[in-house]
mmCIF file of C-alpha atoms in Angstrom:
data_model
loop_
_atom_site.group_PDB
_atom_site.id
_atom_site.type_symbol
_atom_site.label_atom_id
_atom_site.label_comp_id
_atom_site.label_asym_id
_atom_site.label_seq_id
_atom_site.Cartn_x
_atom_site.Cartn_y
_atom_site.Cartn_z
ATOM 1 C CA UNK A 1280 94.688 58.717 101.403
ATOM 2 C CA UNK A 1281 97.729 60.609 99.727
ATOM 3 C CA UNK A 1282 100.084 62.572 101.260
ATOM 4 C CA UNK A 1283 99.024 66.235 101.050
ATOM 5 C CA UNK A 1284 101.399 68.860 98.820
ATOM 6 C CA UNK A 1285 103.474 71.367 101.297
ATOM 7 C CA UNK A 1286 103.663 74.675 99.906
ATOM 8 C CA UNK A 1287 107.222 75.956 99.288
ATOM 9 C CA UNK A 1288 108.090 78.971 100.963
ATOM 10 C CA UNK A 1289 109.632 81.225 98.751
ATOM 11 C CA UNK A 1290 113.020 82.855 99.368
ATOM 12 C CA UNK A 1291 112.954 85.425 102.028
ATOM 13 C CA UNK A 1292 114.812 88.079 100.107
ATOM 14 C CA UNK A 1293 112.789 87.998 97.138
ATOM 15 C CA UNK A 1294 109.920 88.442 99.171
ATOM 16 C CA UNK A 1295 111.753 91.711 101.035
ATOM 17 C CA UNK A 1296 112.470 92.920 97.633
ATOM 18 C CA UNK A 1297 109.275 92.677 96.366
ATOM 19 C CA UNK A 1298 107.372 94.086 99.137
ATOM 20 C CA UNK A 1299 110.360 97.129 99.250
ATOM 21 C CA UNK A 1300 110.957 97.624 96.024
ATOM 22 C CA UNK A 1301 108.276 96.478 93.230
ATOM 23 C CA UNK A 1302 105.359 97.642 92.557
ATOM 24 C CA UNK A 1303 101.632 96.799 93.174
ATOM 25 C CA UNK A 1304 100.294 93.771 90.928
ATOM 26 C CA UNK A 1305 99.526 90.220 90.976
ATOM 27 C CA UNK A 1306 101.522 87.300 89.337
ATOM 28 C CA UNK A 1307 101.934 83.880 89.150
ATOM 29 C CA UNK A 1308 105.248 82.552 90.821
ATOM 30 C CA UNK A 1309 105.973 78.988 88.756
ATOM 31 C CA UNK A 1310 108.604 78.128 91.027
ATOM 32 C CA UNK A 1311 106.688 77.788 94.218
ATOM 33 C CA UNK A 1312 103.405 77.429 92.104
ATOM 34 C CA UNK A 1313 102.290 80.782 94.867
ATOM 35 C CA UNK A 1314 99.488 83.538 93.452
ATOM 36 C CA UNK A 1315 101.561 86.621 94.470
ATOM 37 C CA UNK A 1316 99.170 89.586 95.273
ATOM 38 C CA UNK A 1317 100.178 93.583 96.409
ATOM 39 C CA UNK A 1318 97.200 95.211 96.370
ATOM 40 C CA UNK A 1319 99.547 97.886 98.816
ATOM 41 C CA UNK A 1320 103.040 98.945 98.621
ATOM 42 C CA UNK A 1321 104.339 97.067 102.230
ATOM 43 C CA UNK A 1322 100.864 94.580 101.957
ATOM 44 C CA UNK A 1323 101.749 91.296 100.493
ATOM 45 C CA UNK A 1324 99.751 87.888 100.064
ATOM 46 C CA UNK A 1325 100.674 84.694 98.771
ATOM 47 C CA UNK A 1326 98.081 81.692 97.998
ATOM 48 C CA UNK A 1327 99.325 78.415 97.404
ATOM 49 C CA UNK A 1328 97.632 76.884 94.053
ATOM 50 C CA UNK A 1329 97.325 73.930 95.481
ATOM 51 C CA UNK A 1330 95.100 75.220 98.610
ATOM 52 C CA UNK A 1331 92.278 76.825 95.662
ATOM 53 C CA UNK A 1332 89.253 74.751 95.823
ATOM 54 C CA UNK A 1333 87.100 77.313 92.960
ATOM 55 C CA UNK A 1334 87.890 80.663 91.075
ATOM 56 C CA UNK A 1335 84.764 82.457 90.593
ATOM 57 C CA UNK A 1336 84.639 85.997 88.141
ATOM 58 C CA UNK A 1337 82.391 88.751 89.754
ATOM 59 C CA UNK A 1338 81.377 92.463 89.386
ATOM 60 C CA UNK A 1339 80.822 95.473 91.182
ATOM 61 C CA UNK A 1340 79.285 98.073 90.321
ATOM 62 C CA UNK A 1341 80.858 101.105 91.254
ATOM 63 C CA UNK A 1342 81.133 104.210 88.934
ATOM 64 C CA UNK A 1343 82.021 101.045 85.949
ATOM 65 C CA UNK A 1344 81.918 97.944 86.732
ATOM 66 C CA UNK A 1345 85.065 96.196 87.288
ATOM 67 C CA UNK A 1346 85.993 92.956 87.507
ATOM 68 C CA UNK A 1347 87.495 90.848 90.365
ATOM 69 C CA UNK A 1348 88.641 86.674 90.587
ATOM 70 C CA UNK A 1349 88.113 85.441 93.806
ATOM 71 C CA UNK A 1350 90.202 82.516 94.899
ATOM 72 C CA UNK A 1351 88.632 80.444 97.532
ATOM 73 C CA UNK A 1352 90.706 78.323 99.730
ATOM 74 C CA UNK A 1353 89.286 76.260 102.430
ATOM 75 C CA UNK A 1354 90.416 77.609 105.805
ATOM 76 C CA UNK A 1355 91.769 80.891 104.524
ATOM 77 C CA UNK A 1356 90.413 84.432 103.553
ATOM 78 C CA UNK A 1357 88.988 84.522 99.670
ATOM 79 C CA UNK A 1358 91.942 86.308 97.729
ATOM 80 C CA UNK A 1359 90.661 88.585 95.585
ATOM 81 C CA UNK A 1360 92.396 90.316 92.805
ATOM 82 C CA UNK A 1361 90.891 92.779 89.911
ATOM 83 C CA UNK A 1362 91.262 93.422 86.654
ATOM 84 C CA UNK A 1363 92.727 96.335 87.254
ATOM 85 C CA UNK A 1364 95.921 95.117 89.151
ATOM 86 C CA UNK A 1365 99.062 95.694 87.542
ATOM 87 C CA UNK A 1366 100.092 92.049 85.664
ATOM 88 C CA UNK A 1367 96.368 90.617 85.344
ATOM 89 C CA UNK A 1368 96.712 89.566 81.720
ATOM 90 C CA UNK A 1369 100.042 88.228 82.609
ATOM 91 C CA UNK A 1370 98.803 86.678 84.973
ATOM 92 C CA UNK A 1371 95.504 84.694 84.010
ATOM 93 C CA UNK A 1372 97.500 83.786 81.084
ATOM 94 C CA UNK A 1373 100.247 82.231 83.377
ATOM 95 C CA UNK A 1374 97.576 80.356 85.680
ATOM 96 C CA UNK A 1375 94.954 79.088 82.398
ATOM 97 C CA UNK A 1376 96.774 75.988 82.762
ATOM 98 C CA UNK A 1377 96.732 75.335 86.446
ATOM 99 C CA UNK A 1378 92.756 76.634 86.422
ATOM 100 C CA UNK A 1379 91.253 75.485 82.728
ATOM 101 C CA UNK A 1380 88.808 78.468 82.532
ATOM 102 C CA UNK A 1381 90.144 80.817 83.764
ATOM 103 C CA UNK A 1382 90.968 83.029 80.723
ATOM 104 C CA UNK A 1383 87.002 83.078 80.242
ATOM 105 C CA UNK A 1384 86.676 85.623 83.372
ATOM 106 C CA UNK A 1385 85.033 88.271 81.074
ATOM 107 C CA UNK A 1386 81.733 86.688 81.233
ATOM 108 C CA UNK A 1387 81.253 87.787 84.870
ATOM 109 C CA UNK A 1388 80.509 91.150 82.987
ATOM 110 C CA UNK A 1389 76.692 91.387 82.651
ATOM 111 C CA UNK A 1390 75.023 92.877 79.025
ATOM 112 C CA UNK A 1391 72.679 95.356 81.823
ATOM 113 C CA UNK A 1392 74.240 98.040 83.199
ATOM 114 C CA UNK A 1393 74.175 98.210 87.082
ATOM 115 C CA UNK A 1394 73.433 94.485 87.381
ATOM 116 C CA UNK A 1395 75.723 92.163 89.460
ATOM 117 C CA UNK A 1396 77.208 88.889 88.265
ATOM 118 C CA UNK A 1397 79.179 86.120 89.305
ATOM 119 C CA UNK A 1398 80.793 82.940 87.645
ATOM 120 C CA UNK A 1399 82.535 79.869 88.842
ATOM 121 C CA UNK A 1400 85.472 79.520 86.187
ATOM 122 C CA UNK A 1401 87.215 76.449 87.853
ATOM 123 C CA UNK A 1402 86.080 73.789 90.526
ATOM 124 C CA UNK A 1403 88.877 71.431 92.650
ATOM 125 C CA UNK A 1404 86.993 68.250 91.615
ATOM 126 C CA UNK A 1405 86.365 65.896 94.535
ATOM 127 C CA UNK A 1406 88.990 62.562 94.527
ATOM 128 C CA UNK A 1407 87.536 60.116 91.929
ATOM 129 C CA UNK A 1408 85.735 63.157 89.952
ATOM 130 C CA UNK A 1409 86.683 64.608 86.325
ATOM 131 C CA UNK A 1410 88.461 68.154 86.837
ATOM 132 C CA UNK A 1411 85.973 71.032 86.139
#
């Protein structure tokens, strides 16, 4: 049985800057490998890459649809972040290498209007499994 990763915590005044001073996005911080989400100005919340266990693309239908990639950690509240975030490009180009699949989250748009979708992108394989 390995030794399981510890998360770095990341530097407490970057995090009082960001929630002070930047805006609202999402973004991928490389140097504690942390998805960095804002859906509020003073509302901040960081997921550990490591702690993912599937990214799955979905829709809702609202007045268009939009849509959002839900990051499922075991123990922990799904984060969810949509397209519509400041940084998503940015940001699903930053993480296509930590998630292979990722960068295919348009497919969780359906061809029918007013029809909900979802897609698993990436899967944590289980220990001895391929990556998937």
């Amino acid at each position: 049985m390995g030794n399981p990763v510890v998360p770095v915590r990341r530097p407490l005044l970057r995090r009082w800057r960001e929630r002070l001073v930047e805006g609202v996005g999402v973004r991928f911080d490389a140097d504690t490998r942390c998805i960095v989400h804002r859906p509020a100005r003073l509302h901040v919340r960081e997921l550990s890459v490591e702690r993912v266990t599937r990214v799955e693309a979905g829709n809702r239908d609202i007045a268009y649809d939009r849509v959002f990639l839900f990051f499922h950690a075991e123990g922990e509240e799904t984060l969810v972040v949509s397209e519509l975030d400041k940084g998503f490009d940015a940001f699903v180009r930053d993480l296509r290498d930590v998630f292979p699949g990722i960068e295919a989250w348009q497919r969780a748009v359906p061809s029918v209007a007013f029809q909900l979708t979802a897609v698993d992108l990436w899967t944590r394989a289980a220990p001895g499994e391929p990556a998937g």
